[in-house]
CSV table of N, CA and C in Angstrom, one decimal:
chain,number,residue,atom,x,y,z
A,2,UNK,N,148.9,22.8,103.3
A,2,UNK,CA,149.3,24.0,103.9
A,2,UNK,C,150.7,23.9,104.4
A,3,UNK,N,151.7,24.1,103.6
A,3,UNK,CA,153.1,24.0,104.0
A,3,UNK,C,153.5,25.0,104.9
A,4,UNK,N,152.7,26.0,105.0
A,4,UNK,CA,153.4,27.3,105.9
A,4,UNK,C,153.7,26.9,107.7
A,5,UNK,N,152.6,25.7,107.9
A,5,UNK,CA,152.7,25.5,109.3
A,5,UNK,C,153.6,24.6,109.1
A,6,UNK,N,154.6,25.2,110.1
A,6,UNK,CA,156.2,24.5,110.6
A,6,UNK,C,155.8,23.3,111.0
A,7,UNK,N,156.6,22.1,110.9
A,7,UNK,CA,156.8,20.9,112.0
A,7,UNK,C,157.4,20.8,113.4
A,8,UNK,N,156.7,20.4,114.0
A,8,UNK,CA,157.6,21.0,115.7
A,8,UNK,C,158.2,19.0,115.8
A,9,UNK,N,159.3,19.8,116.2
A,9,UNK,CA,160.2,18.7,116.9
A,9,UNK,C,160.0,17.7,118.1
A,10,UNK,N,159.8,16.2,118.2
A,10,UNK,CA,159.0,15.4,119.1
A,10,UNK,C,159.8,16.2,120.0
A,11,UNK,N,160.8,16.4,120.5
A,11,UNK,CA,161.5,16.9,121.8
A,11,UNK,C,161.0,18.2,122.0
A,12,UNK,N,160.8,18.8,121.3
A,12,UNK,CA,159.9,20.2,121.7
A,12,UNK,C,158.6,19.9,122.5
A,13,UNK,N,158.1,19.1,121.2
A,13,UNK,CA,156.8,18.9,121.9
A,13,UNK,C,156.4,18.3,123.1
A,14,UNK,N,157.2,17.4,123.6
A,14,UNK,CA,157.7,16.8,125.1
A,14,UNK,C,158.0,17.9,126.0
A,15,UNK,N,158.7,18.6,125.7
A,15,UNK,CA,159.0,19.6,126.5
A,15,UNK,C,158.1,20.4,127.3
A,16,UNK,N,157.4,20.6,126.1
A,16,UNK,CA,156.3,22.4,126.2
A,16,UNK,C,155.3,21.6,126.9
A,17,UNK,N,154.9,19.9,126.8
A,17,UNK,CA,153.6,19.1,127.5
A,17,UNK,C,154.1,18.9,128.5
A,18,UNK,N,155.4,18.0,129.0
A,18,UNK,CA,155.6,17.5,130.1
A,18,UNK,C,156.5,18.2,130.6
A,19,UNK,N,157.5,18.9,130.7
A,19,UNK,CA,158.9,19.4,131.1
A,19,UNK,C,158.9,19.9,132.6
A,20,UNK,N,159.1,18.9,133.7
A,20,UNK,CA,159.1,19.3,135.1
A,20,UNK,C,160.1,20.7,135.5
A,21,UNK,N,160.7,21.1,134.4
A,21,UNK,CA,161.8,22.0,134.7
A,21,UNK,C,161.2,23.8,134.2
A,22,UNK,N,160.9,24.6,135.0
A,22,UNK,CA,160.4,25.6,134.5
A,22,UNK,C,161.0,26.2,134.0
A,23,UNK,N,162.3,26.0,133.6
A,23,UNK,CA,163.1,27.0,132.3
A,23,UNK,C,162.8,26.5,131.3
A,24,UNK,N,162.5,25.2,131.2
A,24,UNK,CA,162.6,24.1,130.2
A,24,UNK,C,161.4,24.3,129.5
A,25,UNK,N,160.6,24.7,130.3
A,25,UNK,CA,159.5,25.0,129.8
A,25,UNK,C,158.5,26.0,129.5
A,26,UNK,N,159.3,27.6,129.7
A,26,UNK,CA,159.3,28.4,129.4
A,26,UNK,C,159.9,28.6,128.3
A,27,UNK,N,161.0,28.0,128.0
A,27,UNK,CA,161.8,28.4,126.3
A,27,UNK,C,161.2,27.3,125.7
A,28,UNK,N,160.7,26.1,125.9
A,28,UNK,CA,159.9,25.2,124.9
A,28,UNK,C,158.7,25.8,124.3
A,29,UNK,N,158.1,26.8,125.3
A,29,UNK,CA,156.8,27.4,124.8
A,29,UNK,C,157.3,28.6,123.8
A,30,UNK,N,158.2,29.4,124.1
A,30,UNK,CA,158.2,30.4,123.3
A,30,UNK,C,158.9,30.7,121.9
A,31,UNK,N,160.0,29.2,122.3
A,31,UNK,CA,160.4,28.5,120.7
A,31,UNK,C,159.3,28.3,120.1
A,32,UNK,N,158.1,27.4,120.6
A,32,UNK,CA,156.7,27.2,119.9
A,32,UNK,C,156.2,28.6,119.7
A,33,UNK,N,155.5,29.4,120.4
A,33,UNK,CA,155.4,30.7,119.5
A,33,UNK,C,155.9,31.5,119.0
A,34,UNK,N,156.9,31.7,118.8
A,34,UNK,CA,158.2,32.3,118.4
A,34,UNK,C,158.2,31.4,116.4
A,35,UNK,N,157.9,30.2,116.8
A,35,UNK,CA,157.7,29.2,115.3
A,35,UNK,C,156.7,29.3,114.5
A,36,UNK,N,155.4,29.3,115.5
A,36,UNK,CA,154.1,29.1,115.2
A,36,UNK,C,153.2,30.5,114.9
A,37,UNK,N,153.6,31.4,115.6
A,37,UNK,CA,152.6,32.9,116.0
A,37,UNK,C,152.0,33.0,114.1
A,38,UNK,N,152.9,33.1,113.6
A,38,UNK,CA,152.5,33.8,112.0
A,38,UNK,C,151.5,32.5,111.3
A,39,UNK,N,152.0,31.3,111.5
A,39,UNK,CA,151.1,30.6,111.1
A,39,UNK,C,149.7,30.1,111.6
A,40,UNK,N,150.0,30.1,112.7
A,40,UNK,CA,148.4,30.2,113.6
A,40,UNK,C,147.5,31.3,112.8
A,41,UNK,N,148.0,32.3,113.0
A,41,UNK,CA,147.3,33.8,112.7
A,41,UNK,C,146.6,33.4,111.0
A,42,UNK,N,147.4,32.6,110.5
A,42,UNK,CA,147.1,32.3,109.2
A,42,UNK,C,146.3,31.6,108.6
A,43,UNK,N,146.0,30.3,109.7
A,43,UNK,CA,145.0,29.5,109.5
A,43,UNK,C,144.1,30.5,109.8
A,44,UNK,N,144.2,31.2,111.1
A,44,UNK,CA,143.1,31.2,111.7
A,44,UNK,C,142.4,32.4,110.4
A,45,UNK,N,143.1,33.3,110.2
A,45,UNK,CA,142.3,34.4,108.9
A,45,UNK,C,142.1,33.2,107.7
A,46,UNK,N,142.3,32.8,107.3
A,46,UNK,CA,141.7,31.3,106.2
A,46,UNK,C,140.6,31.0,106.7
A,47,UNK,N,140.2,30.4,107.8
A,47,UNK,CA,139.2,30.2,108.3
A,47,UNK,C,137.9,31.0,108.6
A,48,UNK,N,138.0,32.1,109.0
A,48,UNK,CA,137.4,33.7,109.1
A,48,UNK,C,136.8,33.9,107.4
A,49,UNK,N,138.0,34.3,106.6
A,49,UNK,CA,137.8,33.9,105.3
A,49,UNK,C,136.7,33.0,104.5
A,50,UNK,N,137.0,32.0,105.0
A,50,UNK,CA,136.2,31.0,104.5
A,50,UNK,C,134.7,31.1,105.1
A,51,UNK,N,134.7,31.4,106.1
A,51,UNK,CA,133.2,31.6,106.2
A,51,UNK,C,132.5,33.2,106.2
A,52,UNK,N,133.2,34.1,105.4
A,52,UNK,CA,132.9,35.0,104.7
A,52,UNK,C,133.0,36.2,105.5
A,53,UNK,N,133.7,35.9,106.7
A,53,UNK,CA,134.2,37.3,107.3
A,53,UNK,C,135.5,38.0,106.9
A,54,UNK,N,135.2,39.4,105.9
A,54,UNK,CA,136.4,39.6,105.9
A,54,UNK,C,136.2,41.7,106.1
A,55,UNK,N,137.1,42.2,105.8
A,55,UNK,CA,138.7,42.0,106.5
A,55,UNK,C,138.3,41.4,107.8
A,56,UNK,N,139.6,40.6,108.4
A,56,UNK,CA,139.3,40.5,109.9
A,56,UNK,C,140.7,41.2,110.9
A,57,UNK,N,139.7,41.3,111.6
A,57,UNK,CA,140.6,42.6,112.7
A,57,UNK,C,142.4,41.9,113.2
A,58,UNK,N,143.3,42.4,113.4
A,58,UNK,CA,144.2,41.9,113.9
A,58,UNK,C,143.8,41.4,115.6
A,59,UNK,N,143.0,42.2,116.2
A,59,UNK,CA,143.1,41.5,117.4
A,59,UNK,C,142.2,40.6,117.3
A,60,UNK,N,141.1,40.3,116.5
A,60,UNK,CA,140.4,38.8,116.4
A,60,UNK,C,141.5,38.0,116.3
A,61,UNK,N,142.7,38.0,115.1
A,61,UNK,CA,143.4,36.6,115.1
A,61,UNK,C,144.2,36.5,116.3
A,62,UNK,N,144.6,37.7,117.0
A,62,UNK,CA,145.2,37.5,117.9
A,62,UNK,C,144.6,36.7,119.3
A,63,UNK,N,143.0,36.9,119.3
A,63,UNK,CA,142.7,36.5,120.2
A,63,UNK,C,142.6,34.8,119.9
A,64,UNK,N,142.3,34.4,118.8
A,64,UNK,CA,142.2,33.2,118.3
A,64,UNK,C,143.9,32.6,119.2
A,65,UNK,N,144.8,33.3,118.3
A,65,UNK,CA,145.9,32.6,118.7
A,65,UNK,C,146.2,32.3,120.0
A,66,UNK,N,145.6,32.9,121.0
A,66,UNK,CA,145.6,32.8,122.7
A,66,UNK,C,144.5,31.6,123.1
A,67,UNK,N,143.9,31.7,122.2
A,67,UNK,CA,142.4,30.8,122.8
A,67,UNK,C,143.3,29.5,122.3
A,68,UNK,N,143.9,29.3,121.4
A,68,UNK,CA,144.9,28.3,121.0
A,68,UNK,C,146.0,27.8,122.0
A,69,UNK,N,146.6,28.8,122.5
A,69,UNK,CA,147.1,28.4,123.3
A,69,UNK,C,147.2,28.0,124.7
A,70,UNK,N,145.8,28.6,125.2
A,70,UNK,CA,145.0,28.7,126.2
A,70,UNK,C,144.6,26.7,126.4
A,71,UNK,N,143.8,26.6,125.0
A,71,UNK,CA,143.3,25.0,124.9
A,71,UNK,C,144.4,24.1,125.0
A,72,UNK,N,145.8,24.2,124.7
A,72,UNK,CA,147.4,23.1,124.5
A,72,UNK,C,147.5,23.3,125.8
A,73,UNK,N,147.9,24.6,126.7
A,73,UNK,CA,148.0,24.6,128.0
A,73,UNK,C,146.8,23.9,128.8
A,74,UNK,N,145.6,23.8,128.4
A,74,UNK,CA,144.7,22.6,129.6
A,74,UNK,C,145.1,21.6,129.2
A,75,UNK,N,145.2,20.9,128.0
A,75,UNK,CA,144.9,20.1,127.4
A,75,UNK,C,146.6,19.0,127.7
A,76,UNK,N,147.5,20.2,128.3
A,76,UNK,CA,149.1,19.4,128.3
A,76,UNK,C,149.0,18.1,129.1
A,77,UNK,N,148.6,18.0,130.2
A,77,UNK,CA,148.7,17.2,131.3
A,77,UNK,C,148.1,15.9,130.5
A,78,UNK,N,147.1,15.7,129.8
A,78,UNK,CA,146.1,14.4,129.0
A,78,UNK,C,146.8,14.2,128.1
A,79,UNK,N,147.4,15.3,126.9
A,79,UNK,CA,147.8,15.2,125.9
A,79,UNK,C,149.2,13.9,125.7
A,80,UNK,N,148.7,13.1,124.7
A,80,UNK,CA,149.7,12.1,123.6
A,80,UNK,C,150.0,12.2,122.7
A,81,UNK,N,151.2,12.5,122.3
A,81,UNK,CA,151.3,12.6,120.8
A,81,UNK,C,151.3,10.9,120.0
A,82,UNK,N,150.8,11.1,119.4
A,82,UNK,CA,151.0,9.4,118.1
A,82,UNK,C,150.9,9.8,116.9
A,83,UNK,N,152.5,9.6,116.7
A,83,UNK,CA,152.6,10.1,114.9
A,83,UNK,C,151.7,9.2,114.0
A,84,UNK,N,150.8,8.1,114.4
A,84,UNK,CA,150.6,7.3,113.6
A,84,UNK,C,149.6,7.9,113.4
A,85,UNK,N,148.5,9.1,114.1
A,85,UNK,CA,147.4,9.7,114.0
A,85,UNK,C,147.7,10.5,113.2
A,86,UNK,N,149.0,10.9,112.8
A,86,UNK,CA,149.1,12.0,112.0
A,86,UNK,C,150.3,13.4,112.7
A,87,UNK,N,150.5,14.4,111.9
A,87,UNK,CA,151.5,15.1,112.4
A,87,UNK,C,150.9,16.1,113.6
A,88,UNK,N,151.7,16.3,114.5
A,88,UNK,CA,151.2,17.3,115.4
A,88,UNK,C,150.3,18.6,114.3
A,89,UNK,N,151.1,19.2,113.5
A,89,UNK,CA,150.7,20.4,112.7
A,89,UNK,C,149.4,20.2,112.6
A,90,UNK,N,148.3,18.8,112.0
A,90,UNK,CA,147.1,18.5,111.9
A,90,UNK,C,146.3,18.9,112.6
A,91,UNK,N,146.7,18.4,114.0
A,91,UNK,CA,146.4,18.6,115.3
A,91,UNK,C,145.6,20.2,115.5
A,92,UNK,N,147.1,20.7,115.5
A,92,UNK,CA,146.9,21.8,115.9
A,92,UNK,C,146.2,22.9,114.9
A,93,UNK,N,145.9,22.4,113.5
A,93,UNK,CA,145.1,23.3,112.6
A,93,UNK,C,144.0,23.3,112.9
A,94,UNK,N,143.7,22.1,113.6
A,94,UNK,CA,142.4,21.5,114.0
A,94,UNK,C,141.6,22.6,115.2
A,95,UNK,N,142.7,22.9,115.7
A,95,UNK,CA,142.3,23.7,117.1
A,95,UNK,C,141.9,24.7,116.8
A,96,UNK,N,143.4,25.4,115.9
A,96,UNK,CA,142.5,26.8,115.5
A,96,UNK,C,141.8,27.5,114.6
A,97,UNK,N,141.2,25.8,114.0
A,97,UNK,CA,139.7,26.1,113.5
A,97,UNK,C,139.0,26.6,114.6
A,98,UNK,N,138.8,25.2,115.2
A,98,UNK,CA,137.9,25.4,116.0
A,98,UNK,C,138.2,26.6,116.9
A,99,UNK,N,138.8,27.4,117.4
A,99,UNK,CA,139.1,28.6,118.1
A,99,UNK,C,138.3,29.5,117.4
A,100,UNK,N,138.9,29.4,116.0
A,100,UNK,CA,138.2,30.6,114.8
A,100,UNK,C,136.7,30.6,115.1
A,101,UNK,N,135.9,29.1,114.8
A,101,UNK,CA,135.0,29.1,114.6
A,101,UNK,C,134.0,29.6,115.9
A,102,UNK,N,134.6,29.3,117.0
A,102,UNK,CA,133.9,29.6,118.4
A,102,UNK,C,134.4,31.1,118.3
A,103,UNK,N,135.3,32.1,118.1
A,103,UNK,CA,134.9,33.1,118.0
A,103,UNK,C,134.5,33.9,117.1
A,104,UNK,N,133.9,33.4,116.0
A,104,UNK,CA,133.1,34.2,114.7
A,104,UNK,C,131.5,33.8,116.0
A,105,UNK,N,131.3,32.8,116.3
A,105,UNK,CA,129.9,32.7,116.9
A,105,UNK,C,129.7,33.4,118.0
A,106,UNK,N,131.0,33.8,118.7
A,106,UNK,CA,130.9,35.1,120.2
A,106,UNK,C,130.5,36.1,118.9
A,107,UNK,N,130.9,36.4,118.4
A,107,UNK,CA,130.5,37.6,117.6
A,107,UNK,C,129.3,38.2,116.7
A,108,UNK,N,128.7,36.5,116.3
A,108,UNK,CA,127.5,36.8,115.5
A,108,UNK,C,126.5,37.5,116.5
């Protein structure tokens, strides 16, 4: 899945740890500002794949928040190790699972 961008280890530092709250308000919105279209993308692939379709714009939209909702708890624990793999993995990972927990609020 080429469409999801690579985020920059310094971004990614930023948006998890960045004691500076400018720092870390333009780290996040460089990340959505990067990411918004391809989140939305997994997450309708996913939808897709388990045989919901059309799906509504505000389901992906809400995916994409529950996405970003889980990076913002998850900042303070969170480590990156490229040796696990690329952040992008990661984060496909999520908004499966985002997808998937809300096709089941819905069934």
């Amino acid at each position: 899945m080429s469409f999801m961008p690579k985020t920059n280890a310094t971004q990614l530092d930023r948006m998890m740890r960045s004691g500076r709250l400018q720092d870390w308000n333009d780290s996040w919105r460089s990340f959505f500002d990067n990411y918004y279209a391809a989140l939305r993308k997994v997450a309708a692939g996913e939808f897709a794949r388990c045989g919901w379709r059309p799906v509504e714009d505000h389901m992906l939209d809400e995916v994409v928040r529950d996405v970003v909702h889980t990076l913002l708890r998850k900042r303070i624990s969170f480590r990156y190790d490229p040796v696990k793999g690329p952040f992008r993995g990661y984060l496909r990972q999520i908004v499966r699972s985002r997808a998937l927990d809300k096709m089941r609020e819905l069934a």
